[in-house]
Short mmCIF file of C-alpha atoms in Angstrom, two decimals:
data_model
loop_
_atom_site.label_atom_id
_atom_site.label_comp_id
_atom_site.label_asym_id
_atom_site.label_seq_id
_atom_site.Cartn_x
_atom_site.Cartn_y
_atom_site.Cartn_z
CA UNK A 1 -8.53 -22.80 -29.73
CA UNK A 2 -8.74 -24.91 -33.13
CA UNK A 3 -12.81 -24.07 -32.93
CA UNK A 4 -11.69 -20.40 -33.18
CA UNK A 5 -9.17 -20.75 -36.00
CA UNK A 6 -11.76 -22.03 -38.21
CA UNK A 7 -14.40 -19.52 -38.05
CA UNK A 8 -11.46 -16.81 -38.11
CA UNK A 9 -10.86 -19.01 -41.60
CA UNK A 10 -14.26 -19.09 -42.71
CA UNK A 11 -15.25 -16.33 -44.70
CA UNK A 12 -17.68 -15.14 -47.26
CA UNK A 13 -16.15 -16.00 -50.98
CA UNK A 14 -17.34 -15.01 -54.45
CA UNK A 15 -18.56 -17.44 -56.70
CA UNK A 16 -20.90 -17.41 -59.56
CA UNK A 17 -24.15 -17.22 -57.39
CA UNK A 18 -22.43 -13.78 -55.64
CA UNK A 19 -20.98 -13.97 -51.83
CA UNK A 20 -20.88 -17.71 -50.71
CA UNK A 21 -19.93 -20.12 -48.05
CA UNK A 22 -19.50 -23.70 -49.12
CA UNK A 23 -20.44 -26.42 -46.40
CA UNK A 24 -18.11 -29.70 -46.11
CA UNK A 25 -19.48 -31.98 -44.15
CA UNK A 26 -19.20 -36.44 -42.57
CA UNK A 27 -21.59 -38.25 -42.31
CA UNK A 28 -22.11 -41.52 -40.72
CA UNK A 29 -24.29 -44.40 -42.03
CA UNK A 30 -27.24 -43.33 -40.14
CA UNK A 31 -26.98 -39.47 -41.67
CA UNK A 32 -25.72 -37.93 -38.79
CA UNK A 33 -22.92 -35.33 -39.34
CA UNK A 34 -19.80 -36.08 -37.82
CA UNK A 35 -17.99 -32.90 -38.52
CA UNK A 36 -18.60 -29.71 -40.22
CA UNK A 37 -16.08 -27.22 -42.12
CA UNK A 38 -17.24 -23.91 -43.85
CA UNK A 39 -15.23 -22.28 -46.64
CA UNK A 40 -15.88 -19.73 -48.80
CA UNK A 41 -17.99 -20.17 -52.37
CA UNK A 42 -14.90 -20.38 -54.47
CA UNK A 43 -12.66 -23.02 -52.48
CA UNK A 44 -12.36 -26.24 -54.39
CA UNK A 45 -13.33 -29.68 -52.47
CA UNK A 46 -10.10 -31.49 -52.42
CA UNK A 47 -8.15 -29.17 -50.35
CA UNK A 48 -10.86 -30.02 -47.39
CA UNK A 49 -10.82 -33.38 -47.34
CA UNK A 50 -8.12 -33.98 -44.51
CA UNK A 51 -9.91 -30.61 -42.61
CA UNK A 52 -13.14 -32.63 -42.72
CA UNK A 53 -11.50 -36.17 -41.73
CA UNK A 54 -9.25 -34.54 -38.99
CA UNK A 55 -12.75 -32.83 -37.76
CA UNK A 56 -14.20 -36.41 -36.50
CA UNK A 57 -14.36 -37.41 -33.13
CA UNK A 58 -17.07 -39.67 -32.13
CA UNK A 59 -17.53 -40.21 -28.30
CA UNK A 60 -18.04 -44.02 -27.08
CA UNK A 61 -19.66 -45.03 -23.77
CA UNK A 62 -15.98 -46.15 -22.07
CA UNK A 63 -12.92 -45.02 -23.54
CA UNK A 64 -11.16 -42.70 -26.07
CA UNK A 65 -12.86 -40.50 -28.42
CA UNK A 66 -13.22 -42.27 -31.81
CA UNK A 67 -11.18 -40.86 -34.85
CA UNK A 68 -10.46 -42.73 -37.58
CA UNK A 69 -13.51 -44.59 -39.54
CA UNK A 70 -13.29 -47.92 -40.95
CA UNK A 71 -14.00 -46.10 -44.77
CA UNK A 72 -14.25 -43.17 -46.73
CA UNK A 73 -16.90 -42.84 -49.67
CA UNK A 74 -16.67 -39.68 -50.92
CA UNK A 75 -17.38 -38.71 -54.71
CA UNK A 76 -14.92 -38.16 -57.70
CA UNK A 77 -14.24 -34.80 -56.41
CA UNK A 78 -11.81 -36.03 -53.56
CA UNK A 79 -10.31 -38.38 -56.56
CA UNK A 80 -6.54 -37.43 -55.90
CA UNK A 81 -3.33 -39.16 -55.42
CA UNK A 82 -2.59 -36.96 -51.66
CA UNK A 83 -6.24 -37.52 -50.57
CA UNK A 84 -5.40 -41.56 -51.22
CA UNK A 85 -2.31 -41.72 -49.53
CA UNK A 86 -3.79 -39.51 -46.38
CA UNK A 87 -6.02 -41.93 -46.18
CA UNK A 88 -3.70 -45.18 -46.71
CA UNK A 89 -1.45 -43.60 -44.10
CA UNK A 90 -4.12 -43.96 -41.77
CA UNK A 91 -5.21 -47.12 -42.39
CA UNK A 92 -8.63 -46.38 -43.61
CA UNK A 93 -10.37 -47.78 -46.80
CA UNK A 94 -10.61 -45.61 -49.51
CA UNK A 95 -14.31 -45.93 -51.56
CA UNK A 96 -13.50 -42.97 -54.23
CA UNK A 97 -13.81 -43.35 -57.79
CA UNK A 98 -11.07 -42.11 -60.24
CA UNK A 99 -11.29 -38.93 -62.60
CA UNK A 100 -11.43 -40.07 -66.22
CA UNK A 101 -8.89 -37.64 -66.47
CA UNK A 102 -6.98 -39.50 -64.19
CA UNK A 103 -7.31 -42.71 -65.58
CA UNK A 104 -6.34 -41.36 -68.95
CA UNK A 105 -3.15 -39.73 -67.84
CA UNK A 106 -2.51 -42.93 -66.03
CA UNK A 107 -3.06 -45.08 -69.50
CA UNK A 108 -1.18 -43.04 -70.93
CA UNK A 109 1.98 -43.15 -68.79
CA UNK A 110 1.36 -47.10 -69.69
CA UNK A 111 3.19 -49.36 -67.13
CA UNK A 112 4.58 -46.37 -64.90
CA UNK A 113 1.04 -45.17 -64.92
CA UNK A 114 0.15 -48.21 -61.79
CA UNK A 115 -2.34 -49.97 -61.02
CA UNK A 116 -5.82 -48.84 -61.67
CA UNK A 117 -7.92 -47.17 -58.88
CA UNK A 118 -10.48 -49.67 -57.49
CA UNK A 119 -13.09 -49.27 -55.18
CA UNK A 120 -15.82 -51.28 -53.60
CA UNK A 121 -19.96 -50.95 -55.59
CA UNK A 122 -21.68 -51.55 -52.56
CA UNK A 123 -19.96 -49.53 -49.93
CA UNK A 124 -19.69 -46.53 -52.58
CA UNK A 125 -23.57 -47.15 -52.95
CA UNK A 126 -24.11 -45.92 -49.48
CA UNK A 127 -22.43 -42.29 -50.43
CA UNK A 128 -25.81 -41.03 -50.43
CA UNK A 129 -25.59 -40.25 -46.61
CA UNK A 130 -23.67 -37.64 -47.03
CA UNK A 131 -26.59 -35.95 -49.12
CA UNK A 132 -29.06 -37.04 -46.44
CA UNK A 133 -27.75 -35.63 -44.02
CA UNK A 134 -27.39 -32.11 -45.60
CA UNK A 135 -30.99 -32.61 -46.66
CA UNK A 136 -32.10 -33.20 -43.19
CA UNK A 137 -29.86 -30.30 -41.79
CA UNK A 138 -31.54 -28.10 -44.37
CA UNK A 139 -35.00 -29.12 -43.15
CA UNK A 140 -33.90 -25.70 -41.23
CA UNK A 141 -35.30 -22.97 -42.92
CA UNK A 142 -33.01 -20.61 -41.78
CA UNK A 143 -29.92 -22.85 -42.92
CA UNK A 144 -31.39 -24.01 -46.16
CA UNK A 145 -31.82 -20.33 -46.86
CA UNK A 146 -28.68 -18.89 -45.22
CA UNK A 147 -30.37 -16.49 -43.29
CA UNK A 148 -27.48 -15.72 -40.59
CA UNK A 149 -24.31 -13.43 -42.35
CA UNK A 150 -21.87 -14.34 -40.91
CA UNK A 151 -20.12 -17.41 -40.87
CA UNK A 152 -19.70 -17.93 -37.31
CA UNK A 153 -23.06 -17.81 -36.63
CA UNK A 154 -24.12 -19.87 -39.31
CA UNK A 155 -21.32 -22.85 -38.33
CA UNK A 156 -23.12 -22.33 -35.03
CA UNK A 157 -26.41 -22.94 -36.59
CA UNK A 158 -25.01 -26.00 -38.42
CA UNK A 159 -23.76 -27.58 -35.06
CA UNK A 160 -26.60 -27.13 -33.36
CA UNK A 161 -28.96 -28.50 -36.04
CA UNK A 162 -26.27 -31.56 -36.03
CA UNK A 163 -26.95 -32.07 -31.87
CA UNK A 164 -30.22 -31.75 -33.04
CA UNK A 165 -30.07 -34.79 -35.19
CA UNK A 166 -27.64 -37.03 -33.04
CA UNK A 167 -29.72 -36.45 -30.28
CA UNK A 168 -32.99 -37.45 -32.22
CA UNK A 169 -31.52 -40.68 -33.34
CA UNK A 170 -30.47 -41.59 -30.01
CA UNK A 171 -34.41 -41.76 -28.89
CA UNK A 172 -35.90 -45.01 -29.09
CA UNK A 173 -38.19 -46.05 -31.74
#
């Protein structure tokens, strides 16, 4: 039922290029999605970032399905105080850096401002995979180039090229 309440969701939107669909996607270290959500052109990034977390379920060999990673690494875009306590809440490591709008308003509110936002180099080095992975789902033609209209069928596409890519890394070298 929640598979069906995001493609009723999912809808073309107008942004500068004309009638869009924006892709937000996890990935995990090895550039393998983990799950997908589809919006329309105009939709900002923030607003999807507990969609996209809540989307993860990773299935083990013995046990329950996996939900919660160890870290987040996500880019300046998902910089906001909800997205940080969402994650806090859950007990997952935050590796986002802070606005320098953000960090302005907070120098400016001087000692009621907090602490300053920190976040790990090396682990925020790895953010990349994210962009991997959309380069590799895009090897595609017909997703690179959005050839399906609707959005269903192109979320379809999407999960199919990521089984596509899980499966693939699963083979031995």
């Amino acid at each position: 039922m929640r598979h069906r309440i995001r493609l009723k969701a999912a809808r073309l939107g107008r942004s500068r290029g004309g009638l869009t669909t924006k892709v937000h996607l996890s990935a995990d270290r090895r550039c393998r999605p983990l799950s997908f959500v589809l919006t329309p052109g105009q939709a900002g990034d923030s607003p999807q970032f507990r969609a996209v977390l809540t989307g993860i379920k990773v299935r083990l060999p013995v046990g329950r399905p996996r939900t919660r990673p160890n870290s987040v690494a996500a880019d300046k875009a998902y910089s906001s105080c909800g997205n940080r306590a969402y994650l806090r809440q859950r007990g997952i490591k935050a590796v986002i850096p802070e606005k320098s709008d953000q960090a302005a308003h907070r120098k400016n509110r001087g000692s009621r401002g907090g602490r300053p936002i920190s976040h790990d180099q090396d682990l925020y080095k790895q953010r990349n995979t994210a962009e991997r992975c959309i380069n590799r789902i895009k090897e595609w033609r017909g997703l690179a180039f959005r050839f399906d209209k609707t959005p269903g069928s192109y979320l379809a596409g999407l999960h199919l090229r990521g089984a596509v890519l899980w499966i693939r890394s699963l083979r031995p070298a």
